Amino acid sequence: MKKYGFLYLFFIFYDVKIVYTQFMRLDRFLCETAAFSRSEAKAYIKGGRVTVDGIIVRSGDVKVDPDKSIISFDGIDLKYEQFVYFMLNKPAGFVSATKDAGKTVIDLLKSENRDDLFPVGRLDKDTTGLLIITNDGDLGHHLTSPKHGILKKYLVKIAHSLSEADTSALSEGLDIGNGERSDKATVEVISDDYVYITVSEGKFHEIKRMLKAVGNEVLELKRVSMGGVALDESLKEGEYRRLLPSEIERLNEHV
Ligand code: URA
């Protein structure tokens, strides 16, 4: 029996860990489901407006099970969503990261009161357009992993018009410096100034380096779709909305 003491302790610990990860603080639950700030949530709880399984609870640090406890605010049951998905029309000047010395894309979703959101992939600070923001790590991983070849379409404002030779070099793939080649791409010339380029990889500064490789320059860059989900053009830069169930489904087809 003594011999298995370590194993026994491991299972006890494992069990405790599972139980612990299921529970969350009541005030955090309220922030994430009803988009209250932490101080609002605390005040509402203290004021007796929140019940857990029918009983008024006046302390925000009570642990609740988001899947099993029935939590109501002013008599209305709140539903916890484990995973949330947003599309943001990223403005220039924001870094695609969760933390940075400067402004991050996550700052734009502050009112969601979720501390587990992250951007799916990166857009350069000066790039605008579609950025998916979620807390679903598996989906994020699949959409950014190079082996899945998720298509990303960009609207590119260029400095000079593209020749036919440029277009075919960009489409075929070319040396983009640092010992890297771009993969095949789809190039749709719109005018002398604008072109759509669709790529399946996510190399650092890829579109800018591709254009540079044909002696051109990117003046403006905007992502218009990713993984079959198009940017909702009714979103102004800096605005975001929830992904529709059909859009989430489309993204999950890649998983
Ligand atoms: N390619 C770039 O050069 N920049 C981006 O932000 C995205 C793709």
mmCIF file of C-alpha atoms and ligand atoms in Angstrom:
data_model
loop_
_atom_site.group_PDB
_atom_site.id
_atom_site.type_symbol
_atom_site.label_atom_id
_atom_site.label_comp_id
_atom_site.label_asym_id
_atom_site.label_seq_id
_atom_site.Cartn_x
_atom_site.Cartn_y
_atom_site.Cartn_z
ATOM 1 C CA MET A 1 0.000 0.000 0.000
ATOM 2 C CA LYS A 2 2.859 2.315 1.002
ATOM 3 C CA LYS A 3 4.398 1.633 -2.382
ATOM 4 C CA TYR A 4 1.390 3.219 -4.099
ATOM 5 C CA GLY A 5 1.198 6.209 -1.789
ATOM 6 C CA PHE A 6 2.710 8.497 -4.402
ATOM 7 C CA LEU A 7 0.186 7.357 -7.014
ATOM 8 C CA TYR A 8 -2.647 7.855 -4.556
ATOM 9 C CA LEU A 9 -1.480 11.386 -3.818
ATOM 10 C CA PHE A 10 -1.231 12.061 -7.545
ATOM 11 C CA PHE A 11 -4.845 11.032 -8.090
ATOM 12 C CA ILE A 12 -5.999 13.122 -5.150
ATOM 13 C CA PHE A 13 -4.122 16.082 -6.584
ATOM 14 C CA TYR A 14 -5.430 15.417 -10.088
ATOM 15 C CA ASP A 15 -8.988 15.234 -8.813
ATOM 16 C CA VAL A 16 -8.615 18.480 -6.878
ATOM 17 C CA LYS A 17 -7.201 20.122 -9.982
ATOM 18 C CA ILE A 18 -10.137 19.082 -12.137
ATOM 19 C CA VAL A 19 -12.658 20.331 -9.620
ATOM 20 C CA TYR A 20 -10.728 23.569 -9.199
ATOM 21 C CA THR A 21 -10.609 24.350 -12.921
ATOM 22 C CA GLN A 22 -14.387 23.922 -13.267
ATOM 23 C CA PHE A 23 -15.166 26.636 -10.762
ATOM 24 C CA MET A 24 -14.877 30.385 -11.073
ATOM 25 C CA ARG A 25 -15.540 33.383 -8.869
ATOM 26 C CA LEU A 26 -19.102 34.680 -8.884
ATOM 27 C CA ASP A 27 -18.036 38.266 -9.694
ATOM 28 C CA ARG A 28 -15.969 37.057 -12.651
ATOM 29 C CA PHE A 29 -18.910 34.956 -13.856
ATOM 30 C CA LEU A 30 -21.083 38.081 -13.832
ATOM 31 C CA CYS A 31 -18.470 40.168 -15.649
ATOM 32 C CA GLU A 32 -18.113 37.577 -18.397
ATOM 33 C CA THR A 33 -21.768 36.778 -18.906
ATOM 34 C CA ALA A 34 -23.351 40.198 -18.413
ATOM 35 C CA ALA A 35 -20.359 42.375 -19.412
ATOM 36 C CA PHE A 36 -20.380 44.194 -16.059
ATOM 37 C CA SER A 37 -17.200 45.786 -14.784
ATOM 38 C CA ARG A 38 -15.702 44.106 -11.723
ATOM 39 C CA SER A 39 -16.886 46.944 -9.455
ATOM 40 C CA GLU A 40 -20.445 46.840 -10.881
ATOM 41 C CA ALA A 41 -20.565 43.076 -10.370
ATOM 42 C CA LYS A 42 -19.383 43.396 -6.765
ATOM 43 C CA ALA A 43 -21.946 46.127 -6.048
ATOM 44 C CA TYR A 44 -24.839 44.139 -7.582
ATOM 45 C CA ILE A 45 -23.828 41.041 -5.630
ATOM 46 C CA LYS A 46 -23.603 43.023 -2.392
ATOM 47 C CA GLY A 47 -26.981 44.581 -3.151
ATOM 48 C CA GLY A 48 -28.624 41.138 -3.191
ATOM 49 C CA ARG A 49 -29.501 41.154 -6.900
ATOM 50 C CA VAL A 50 -27.683 37.903 -7.642
ATOM 51 C CA THR A 51 -28.798 34.398 -6.730
ATOM 52 C CA VAL A 52 -26.955 31.100 -7.025
ATOM 53 C CA ASP A 53 -29.293 28.120 -7.245
ATOM 54 C CA GLY A 54 -32.089 30.292 -5.916
ATOM 55 C CA ILE A 55 -30.197 31.659 -2.912
ATOM 56 C CA ILE A 56 -29.044 35.276 -2.614
ATOM 57 C CA VAL A 57 -25.261 35.376 -2.388
ATOM 58 C CA ARG A 58 -23.604 38.592 -1.237
ATOM 59 C CA SER A 59 -19.944 37.799 -1.759
ATOM 60 C CA GLY A 60 -18.144 37.977 -5.120
ATOM 61 C CA ASP A 61 -15.473 35.459 -4.182
ATOM 62 C CA VAL A 62 -17.900 32.572 -3.831
ATOM 63 C CA LYS A 63 -16.896 29.882 -6.347
ATOM 64 C CA VAL A 64 -19.560 28.763 -8.811
ATOM 65 C CA ASP A 65 -19.670 26.065 -11.448
ATOM 66 C CA PRO A 66 -20.399 27.907 -14.695
ATOM 67 C CA ASP A 67 -21.899 24.776 -16.271
ATOM 68 C CA LYS A 68 -24.063 23.594 -13.392
ATOM 69 C CA SER A 69 -24.943 26.460 -11.027
ATOM 70 C CA ILE A 70 -28.047 28.441 -11.927
ATOM 71 C CA ILE A 71 -27.033 32.053 -11.536
ATOM 72 C CA SER A 72 -29.578 34.820 -11.911
ATOM 73 C CA PHE A 73 -29.353 38.579 -11.985
ATOM 74 C CA ASP A 74 -32.596 40.412 -11.113
ATOM 75 C CA GLY A 75 -34.362 37.082 -11.629
ATOM 76 C CA ILE A 76 -32.945 36.477 -15.117
ATOM 77 C CA ASP A 77 -30.791 33.375 -15.591
ATOM 78 C CA LEU A 78 -27.351 34.079 -17.020
ATOM 79 C CA LYS A 79 -25.738 31.666 -19.427
ATOM 80 C CA TYR A 80 -21.985 31.153 -19.442
ATOM 81 C CA GLU A 81 -20.290 30.742 -22.795
ATOM 82 C CA GLN A 82 -17.044 28.858 -22.638
ATOM 83 C CA PHE A 83 -15.882 30.035 -26.063
ATOM 84 C CA VAL A 84 -16.518 33.403 -27.659
ATOM 85 C CA TYR A 85 -15.694 34.569 -31.182
ATOM 86 C CA PHE A 86 -15.481 38.085 -32.584
ATOM 87 C CA MET A 87 -14.508 39.747 -35.833
ATOM 88 C CA LEU A 88 -12.708 43.044 -35.474
ATOM 89 C CA ASN A 89 -12.065 45.576 -38.209
ATOM 90 C CA LYS A 90 -8.568 46.356 -37.008
ATOM 91 C CA PRO A 91 -7.540 49.980 -37.273
ATOM 92 C CA ALA A 92 -3.949 51.025 -37.995
ATOM 93 C CA GLY A 93 -1.869 51.844 -34.911
ATOM 94 C CA PHE A 94 -2.867 48.796 -32.839
ATOM 95 C CA VAL A 95 -0.572 45.855 -32.162
ATOM 96 C CA SER A 96 -1.916 42.323 -32.739
ATOM 97 C CA ALA A 97 -1.042 41.021 -29.289
ATOM 98 C CA THR A 98 -2.631 40.615 -25.883
ATOM 99 C CA LYS A 99 -0.021 42.783 -24.142
ATOM 100 C CA ASP A 100 2.259 45.497 -25.422
ATOM 101 C CA ALA A 101 3.664 48.805 -24.293
ATOM 102 C CA GLY A 102 1.414 50.423 -26.926
ATOM 103 C CA LYS A 103 -2.275 49.931 -27.799
ATOM 104 C CA THR A 104 -3.316 46.347 -28.542
ATOM 105 C CA VAL A 105 -6.253 44.981 -30.487
ATOM 106 C CA ILE A 106 -7.488 43.400 -27.247
ATOM 107 C CA ASP A 107 -7.871 46.904 -25.757
ATOM 108 C CA LEU A 108 -10.649 47.448 -28.312
ATOM 109 C CA LEU A 109 -12.701 44.629 -26.754
ATOM 110 C CA LYS A 110 -12.227 45.789 -23.167
ATOM 111 C CA SER A 111 -15.962 46.098 -22.555
ATOM 112 C CA GLU A 112 -16.336 42.322 -23.075
ATOM 113 C CA ASN A 113 -14.625 41.920 -19.681
ATOM 114 C CA ARG A 114 -12.902 38.709 -20.710
ATOM 115 C CA ASP A 115 -9.309 38.253 -19.768
ATOM 116 C CA ASP A 116 -8.687 35.224 -21.973
ATOM 117 C CA LEU A 117 -9.117 36.737 -25.450
ATOM 118 C CA PHE A 118 -6.365 36.674 -28.051
ATOM 119 C CA PRO A 119 -6.055 37.621 -31.744
ATOM 120 C CA VAL A 120 -5.886 34.756 -34.228
ATOM 121 C CA GLY A 121 -2.612 35.462 -36.001
ATOM 122 C CA ARG A 122 -0.979 38.809 -36.494
ATOM 123 C CA LEU A 123 -1.524 41.790 -38.692
ATOM 124 C CA ASP A 124 1.200 44.440 -38.839
ATOM 125 C CA LYS A 125 0.586 47.548 -36.773
ATOM 126 C CA ASP A 126 -0.229 49.564 -39.920
ATOM 127 C CA THR A 127 -2.431 46.834 -41.477
ATOM 128 C CA THR A 128 -6.210 47.156 -41.178
ATOM 129 C CA GLY A 129 -9.114 44.761 -41.647
ATOM 130 C CA LEU A 130 -10.281 41.370 -40.510
ATOM 131 C CA LEU A 131 -8.892 40.010 -37.285
ATOM 132 C CA ILE A 132 -10.615 37.166 -35.479
ATOM 133 C CA ILE A 133 -10.503 37.404 -31.712
ATOM 134 C CA THR A 134 -11.407 34.450 -29.538
ATOM 135 C CA ASN A 135 -10.527 32.468 -26.416
ATOM 136 C CA ASP A 136 -10.717 29.148 -28.286
ATOM 137 C CA GLY A 137 -7.109 27.991 -28.286
ATOM 138 C CA ASP A 138 -7.688 24.934 -30.501
ATOM 139 C CA LEU A 139 -9.364 26.940 -33.225
ATOM 140 C CA GLY A 140 -6.712 29.667 -33.001
ATOM 141 C CA HIS A 141 -3.990 27.066 -33.356
ATOM 142 C CA HIS A 142 -5.590 25.451 -36.396
ATOM 143 C CA LEU A 143 -6.175 28.727 -38.175
ATOM 144 C CA THR A 144 -2.577 29.857 -37.749
ATOM 145 C CA SER A 145 -0.709 26.592 -38.174
ATOM 146 C CA PRO A 146 1.162 26.682 -41.538
ATOM 147 C CA LYS A 147 0.242 23.047 -42.202
ATOM 148 C CA HIS A 148 -3.451 23.927 -42.544
ATOM 149 C CA GLY A 149 -2.894 26.497 -45.310
ATOM 150 C CA ILE A 150 -5.770 28.774 -44.307
ATOM 151 C CA LEU A 151 -6.484 31.282 -47.085
ATOM 152 C CA LYS A 152 -6.107 34.976 -46.253
ATOM 153 C CA LYS A 153 -7.147 37.614 -48.768
ATOM 154 C CA TYR A 154 -5.722 41.138 -48.719
ATOM 155 C CA LEU A 155 -6.662 44.301 -50.529
ATOM 156 C CA VAL A 156 -3.356 45.947 -51.358
ATOM 157 C CA LYS A 157 -2.789 49.536 -52.428
ATOM 158 C CA ILE A 158 0.417 49.510 -54.441
ATOM 159 C CA ALA A 159 2.889 52.234 -55.417
ATOM 160 C CA HIS A 160 3.135 51.244 -59.120
ATOM 161 C CA SER A 161 0.954 49.214 -61.440
ATOM 162 C CA LEU A 162 1.860 45.539 -61.812
ATOM 163 C CA SER A 163 3.229 44.214 -65.101
ATOM 164 C CA GLU A 164 2.135 40.792 -66.346
ATOM 165 C CA ALA A 165 5.567 39.458 -65.377
ATOM 166 C CA ASP A 166 5.107 40.813 -61.818
ATOM 167 C CA THR A 167 1.655 39.257 -61.555
ATOM 168 C CA SER A 168 2.868 35.867 -62.670
ATOM 169 C CA ALA A 169 5.957 36.012 -60.384
ATOM 170 C CA LEU A 170 3.708 36.857 -57.414
ATOM 171 C CA SER A 171 1.294 34.071 -58.364
ATOM 172 C CA GLU A 172 4.000 31.445 -58.819
ATOM 173 C CA GLY A 173 5.909 32.296 -55.644
ATOM 174 C CA LEU A 174 9.214 34.159 -55.411
ATOM 175 C CA ASP A 175 12.273 34.855 -53.311
ATOM 176 C CA ILE A 176 11.196 37.291 -50.597
ATOM 177 C CA GLY A 177 14.563 37.579 -48.870
ATOM 178 C CA ASN A 178 16.054 36.074 -45.705
ATOM 179 C CA GLY A 179 16.285 32.775 -47.577
ATOM 180 C CA GLU A 180 12.468 32.478 -47.831
ATOM 181 C CA ARG A 181 10.141 31.986 -50.803
ATOM 182 C CA SER A 182 6.505 32.874 -50.919
ATOM 183 C CA ASP A 183 4.176 30.049 -51.895
ATOM 184 C CA LYS A 184 1.711 30.156 -54.790
ATOM 185 C CA ALA A 185 -0.757 33.028 -54.425
ATOM 186 C CA THR A 186 -3.867 34.255 -56.198
ATOM 187 C CA VAL A 187 -3.436 37.734 -57.637
ATOM 188 C CA GLU A 188 -6.441 39.718 -58.885
ATOM 189 C CA VAL A 189 -5.549 43.070 -60.377
ATOM 190 C CA ILE A 190 -8.327 45.610 -59.742
ATOM 191 C CA SER A 191 -6.666 48.732 -61.141
ATOM 192 C CA ASP A 192 -3.235 50.329 -61.467
ATOM 193 C CA ASP A 193 -3.370 51.130 -57.736
ATOM 194 C CA TYR A 194 -5.174 48.178 -56.178
ATOM 195 C CA VAL A 195 -4.804 44.417 -56.221
ATOM 196 C CA TYR A 196 -6.212 41.510 -54.223
ATOM 197 C CA ILE A 197 -3.660 38.949 -53.119
ATOM 198 C CA THR A 198 -4.681 35.685 -51.455
ATOM 199 C CA VAL A 199 -2.041 33.661 -49.653
ATOM 200 C CA SER A 200 -2.152 30.432 -47.695
ATOM 201 C CA GLU A 201 0.809 31.115 -45.424
ATOM 202 C CA GLY A 202 1.508 33.709 -42.799
ATOM 203 C CA LYS A 203 5.146 34.613 -43.186
ATOM 204 C CA PHE A 204 6.335 37.741 -41.399
ATOM 205 C CA HIS A 205 5.468 40.850 -43.503
ATOM 206 C CA GLU A 206 4.693 38.460 -46.337
ATOM 207 C CA ILE A 207 2.646 40.686 -48.634
ATOM 208 C CA LYS A 208 5.023 43.632 -48.179
ATOM 209 C CA ARG A 209 8.019 41.423 -48.935
ATOM 210 C CA MET A 210 6.315 39.904 -51.993
ATOM 211 C CA LEU A 211 5.641 43.346 -53.450
ATOM 212 C CA LYS A 212 9.135 44.510 -52.617
ATOM 213 C CA ALA A 213 10.527 41.479 -54.449
ATOM 214 C CA VAL A 214 8.952 42.759 -57.694
ATOM 215 C CA GLY A 215 10.277 46.291 -57.115
ATOM 216 C CA ASN A 216 6.948 47.600 -55.836
ATOM 217 C CA GLU A 217 5.743 48.877 -52.468
ATOM 218 C CA VAL A 218 2.654 48.396 -50.320
ATOM 219 C CA LEU A 219 1.035 51.742 -49.528
ATOM 220 C CA GLU A 220 -1.973 50.319 -47.672
ATOM 221 C CA LEU A 221 -2.874 46.805 -46.619
ATOM 222 C CA LYS A 222 -6.250 45.519 -45.493
ATOM 223 C CA ARG A 223 -7.250 41.907 -44.823
ATOM 224 C CA VAL A 224 -10.680 41.245 -46.289
ATOM 225 C CA SER A 225 -11.159 37.546 -45.527
ATOM 226 C CA MET A 226 -9.707 34.606 -43.652
ATOM 227 C CA GLY A 227 -10.647 30.931 -43.685
ATOM 228 C CA GLY A 228 -13.785 31.634 -45.734
ATOM 229 C CA VAL A 229 -15.041 34.392 -43.418
ATOM 230 C CA ALA A 230 -15.277 37.843 -44.994
ATOM 231 C CA LEU A 231 -14.850 41.132 -43.167
ATOM 232 C CA ASP A 232 -18.249 42.666 -42.467
ATOM 233 C CA GLU A 233 -17.901 45.938 -44.355
ATOM 234 C CA SER A 234 -20.522 47.570 -42.113
ATOM 235 C CA LEU A 235 -17.926 47.528 -39.320
ATOM 236 C CA LYS A 236 -15.982 50.751 -39.166
ATOM 237 C CA GLU A 237 -12.311 50.537 -38.252
ATOM 238 C CA GLY A 238 -12.084 49.795 -34.519
ATOM 239 C CA GLU A 239 -15.566 48.211 -34.419
ATOM 240 C CA TYR A 240 -16.207 44.535 -33.826
ATOM 241 C CA ARG A 241 -19.080 42.111 -33.632
ATOM 242 C CA ARG A 242 -19.729 38.520 -32.634
ATOM 243 C CA LEU A 243 -19.152 35.938 -35.329
ATOM 244 C CA LEU A 244 -22.393 34.441 -36.628
ATOM 245 C CA PRO A 245 -22.958 30.728 -35.952
ATOM 246 C CA SER A 246 -22.484 30.067 -39.696
ATOM 247 C CA GLU A 247 -19.129 31.880 -39.610
ATOM 248 C CA ILE A 248 -17.958 29.891 -36.574
ATOM 249 C CA GLU A 249 -19.006 26.722 -38.373
ATOM 250 C CA ARG A 250 -17.018 27.720 -41.454
ATOM 251 C CA LEU A 251 -13.897 28.297 -39.354
ATOM 252 C CA ASN A 252 -14.391 25.009 -37.546
ATOM 253 C CA GLU A 253 -14.410 23.182 -40.874
ATOM 254 C CA HIS A 254 -10.618 23.696 -40.784
ATOM 255 C CA VAL A 255 -10.242 21.990 -37.406
HETATM 256 N N1 URA B 1 1.446 40.629 -44.902
HETATM 257 C C1 URA B 1 2.068 41.763 -44.471
HETATM 258 O O1 URA B 1 3.061 42.207 -45.029
HETATM 259 N N2 URA B 1 1.536 42.379 -43.383
HETATM 260 C C2 URA B 1 0.436 41.944 -42.748
HETATM 261 O O2 URA B 1 -0.014 42.568 -41.778
HETATM 262 C C3 URA B 1 -0.195 40.785 -43.221
HETATM 263 C C4 URA B 1 0.334 40.132 -44.306
#
